[in-house]
Amino acid sequence: MNKILDIIGVTLQKCGLFPAVAIIALVIGGYGCYQAHDNQRAIQQQALDIARLEARLDASTKDLSDRMGGVEKSLVELTTQIKLLVDGKLVISK
């Protein structure tokens, strides 16, 4: 950074104010472009991470829904058996 400031100072002394301001503008613009590119990469990485997380969440939700469906079927079956047992239509033999 000191080298850049030295170059700007030398240019200011040799050529005047306008070239020095132009060089400063180029340096600031280049840094801005670098930051924008770096931010773009960070945003793309976050978008990729979010997509992966959503895919895992969808898979987990589907798995949970399948398990809950099995629990519901078992509960209906047990409820039916209890009702039949209470009504005397189901006999448990030893």
PDB file of C-alpha atoms in Angstrom:
ATOM      1  CA  MET A   1       0.000   0.000   0.000  1.00  0.00           C
ATOM      2  CA  ASN A   2       2.892   2.342   0.770  1.00  0.00           C
ATOM      3  CA  LYS A   3       4.282   1.707  -2.713  1.00  0.00           C
ATOM      4  CA  ILE A   4       0.984   2.699  -4.262  1.00  0.00           C
ATOM      5  CA  LEU A   5       0.860   5.886  -2.212  1.00  0.00           C
ATOM      6  CA  ASP A   6       4.460   6.661  -3.207  1.00  0.00           C
ATOM      7  CA  ILE A   7       3.585   6.154  -6.881  1.00  0.00           C
ATOM      8  CA  ILE A   8       0.575   8.447  -6.505  1.00  0.00           C
ATOM      9  CA  GLY A   9       2.728  11.057  -4.756  1.00  0.00           C
ATOM     10  CA  VAL A  10       5.389  10.951  -7.482  1.00  0.00           C
ATOM     11  CA  THR A  11       2.687  11.171 -10.181  1.00  0.00           C
ATOM     12  CA  LEU A  12       1.128  14.117  -8.372  1.00  0.00           C
ATOM     13  CA  GLN A  13       4.464  15.932  -8.307  1.00  0.00           C
ATOM     14  CA  LYS A  14       5.354  15.159 -11.929  1.00  0.00           C
ATOM     15  CA  CYS A  15       2.023  15.314 -13.731  1.00  0.00           C
ATOM     16  CA  GLY A  16      -0.337  17.260 -11.526  1.00  0.00           C
ATOM     17  CA  LEU A  17      -3.576  16.727  -9.694  1.00  0.00           C
ATOM     18  CA  PHE A  18      -5.725  15.165 -12.435  1.00  0.00           C
ATOM     19  CA  PRO A  19      -3.503  12.091 -13.103  1.00  0.00           C
ATOM     20  CA  ALA A  20      -3.104  11.500  -9.364  1.00  0.00           C
ATOM     21  CA  VAL A  21      -6.873  11.614  -8.859  1.00  0.00           C
ATOM     22  CA  ALA A  22      -7.325   9.274 -11.851  1.00  0.00           C
ATOM     23  CA  ILE A  23      -4.878   6.778 -10.349  1.00  0.00           C
ATOM     24  CA  ILE A  24      -6.647   6.937  -6.977  1.00  0.00           C
ATOM     25  CA  ALA A  25      -9.983   6.363  -8.725  1.00  0.00           C
ATOM     26  CA  LEU A  26      -8.546   3.349 -10.574  1.00  0.00           C
ATOM     27  CA  VAL A  27      -7.155   1.867  -7.376  1.00  0.00           C
ATOM     28  CA  ILE A  28     -10.414   2.388  -5.487  1.00  0.00           C
ATOM     29  CA  GLY A  29     -12.408   1.021  -8.434  1.00  0.00           C
ATOM     30  CA  GLY A  30     -10.182  -2.044  -8.663  1.00  0.00           C
ATOM     31  CA  TYR A  31     -10.580  -2.691  -4.968  1.00  0.00           C
ATOM     32  CA  GLY A  32     -14.347  -2.302  -5.311  1.00  0.00           C
ATOM     33  CA  CYS A  33     -14.420  -4.831  -8.151  1.00  0.00           C
ATOM     34  CA  TYR A  34     -12.345  -7.247  -6.078  1.00  0.00           C
ATOM     35  CA  GLN A  35     -14.725  -6.875  -3.106  1.00  0.00           C
ATOM     36  CA  ALA A  36     -17.770  -7.332  -5.349  1.00  0.00           C
ATOM     37  CA  HIS A  37     -16.296 -10.521  -6.819  1.00  0.00           C
ATOM     38  CA  ASP A  38     -15.422 -11.811  -3.342  1.00  0.00           C
ATOM     39  CA  ASN A  39     -18.959 -11.048  -2.120  1.00  0.00           C
ATOM     40  CA  GLN A  40     -20.421 -12.793  -5.160  1.00  0.00           C
ATOM     41  CA  ARG A  41     -18.464 -15.969  -4.355  1.00  0.00           C
ATOM     42  CA  ALA A  42     -19.597 -15.819  -0.719  1.00  0.00           C
ATOM     43  CA  ILE A  43     -23.246 -15.380  -1.747  1.00  0.00           C
ATOM     44  CA  GLN A  44     -23.023 -18.273  -4.208  1.00  0.00           C
ATOM     45  CA  GLN A  45     -21.528 -20.501  -1.508  1.00  0.00           C
ATOM     46  CA  GLN A  46     -24.312 -19.562   0.899  1.00  0.00           C
ATOM     47  CA  ALA A  47     -26.938 -20.289  -1.763  1.00  0.00           C
ATOM     48  CA  LEU A  48     -25.350 -23.700  -2.348  1.00  0.00           C
ATOM     49  CA  ASP A  49     -25.301 -24.417   1.388  1.00  0.00           C
ATOM     50  CA  ILE A  50     -28.969 -23.413   1.681  1.00  0.00           C
ATOM     51  CA  ALA A  51     -29.917 -25.678  -1.243  1.00  0.00           C
ATOM     52  CA  ARG A  52     -28.103 -28.612   0.384  1.00  0.00           C
ATOM     53  CA  LEU A  53     -29.787 -27.909   3.718  1.00  0.00           C
ATOM     54  CA  GLU A  54     -33.219 -27.740   2.076  1.00  0.00           C
ATOM     55  CA  ALA A  55     -32.582 -31.056   0.305  1.00  0.00           C
ATOM     56  CA  ARG A  56     -31.644 -32.709   3.605  1.00  0.00           C
ATOM     57  CA  LEU A  57     -34.685 -31.151   5.282  1.00  0.00           C
ATOM     58  CA  ASP A  58     -36.987 -32.443   2.523  1.00  0.00           C
ATOM     59  CA  ALA A  59     -35.514 -35.949   2.848  1.00  0.00           C
ATOM     60  CA  SER A  60     -35.890 -35.871   6.641  1.00  0.00           C
ATOM     61  CA  THR A  61     -39.465 -34.628   6.370  1.00  0.00           C
ATOM     62  CA  LYS A  62     -40.351 -37.397   3.924  1.00  0.00           C
ATOM     63  CA  ASP A  63     -38.760 -40.007   6.191  1.00  0.00           C
ATOM     64  CA  LEU A  64     -40.645 -38.622   9.195  1.00  0.00           C
ATOM     65  CA  SER A  65     -43.921 -38.622   7.243  1.00  0.00           C
ATOM     66  CA  ASP A  66     -43.374 -42.270   6.275  1.00  0.00           C
ATOM     67  CA  ARG A  67     -42.707 -43.212   9.903  1.00  0.00           C
ATOM     68  CA  MET A  68     -45.765 -41.314  11.111  1.00  0.00           C
ATOM     69  CA  GLY A  69     -47.862 -43.138   8.513  1.00  0.00           C
ATOM     70  CA  GLY A  70     -46.692 -46.452   9.971  1.00  0.00           C
ATOM     71  CA  VAL A  71     -47.493 -45.288  13.498  1.00  0.00           C
ATOM     72  CA  GLU A  72     -50.953 -44.197  12.372  1.00  0.00           C
ATOM     73  CA  LYS A  73     -51.658 -47.607  10.795  1.00  0.00           C
ATOM     74  CA  SER A  74     -50.530 -49.387  13.965  1.00  0.00           C
ATOM     75  CA  LEU A  75     -52.669 -47.111  16.115  1.00  0.00           C
ATOM     76  CA  VAL A  76     -55.759 -47.733  13.972  1.00  0.00           C
ATOM     77  CA  GLU A  77     -55.139 -51.488  14.105  1.00  0.00           C
ATOM     78  CA  LEU A  78     -54.702 -51.494  17.901  1.00  0.00           C
ATOM     79  CA  THR A  79     -57.753 -49.280  18.406  1.00  0.00           C
ATOM     80  CA  THR A  80     -59.825 -51.638  16.266  1.00  0.00           C
ATOM     81  CA  GLN A  81     -58.602 -54.668  18.210  1.00  0.00           C
ATOM     82  CA  ILE A  82     -59.413 -52.991  21.561  1.00  0.00           C
ATOM     83  CA  LYS A  83     -62.900 -52.076  20.323  1.00  0.00           C
ATOM     84  CA  LEU A  84     -63.513 -55.646  19.169  1.00  0.00           C
ATOM     85  CA  LEU A  85     -62.201 -56.968  22.491  1.00  0.00           C
ATOM     86  CA  VAL A  86     -64.473 -54.631  24.476  1.00  0.00           C
ATOM     87  CA  ASP A  87     -67.483 -55.554  22.313  1.00  0.00           C
ATOM     88  CA  GLY A  88     -66.716 -59.249  22.891  1.00  0.00           C
ATOM     89  CA  LYS A  89     -66.138 -59.946  19.204  1.00  0.00           C
ATOM     90  CA  LEU A  90     -62.464 -60.719  19.729  1.00  0.00           C
ATOM     91  CA  VAL A  91     -61.565 -63.637  21.970  1.00  0.00           C
ATOM     92  CA  ILE A  92     -58.052 -64.050  23.319  1.00  0.00           C
ATOM     93  CA  SER A  93     -57.312 -67.709  23.947  1.00  0.00           C
ATOM     94  CA  LYS A  94     -54.588 -69.162  26.110  1.00  0.00           C
TER      95      LYS A  94
END
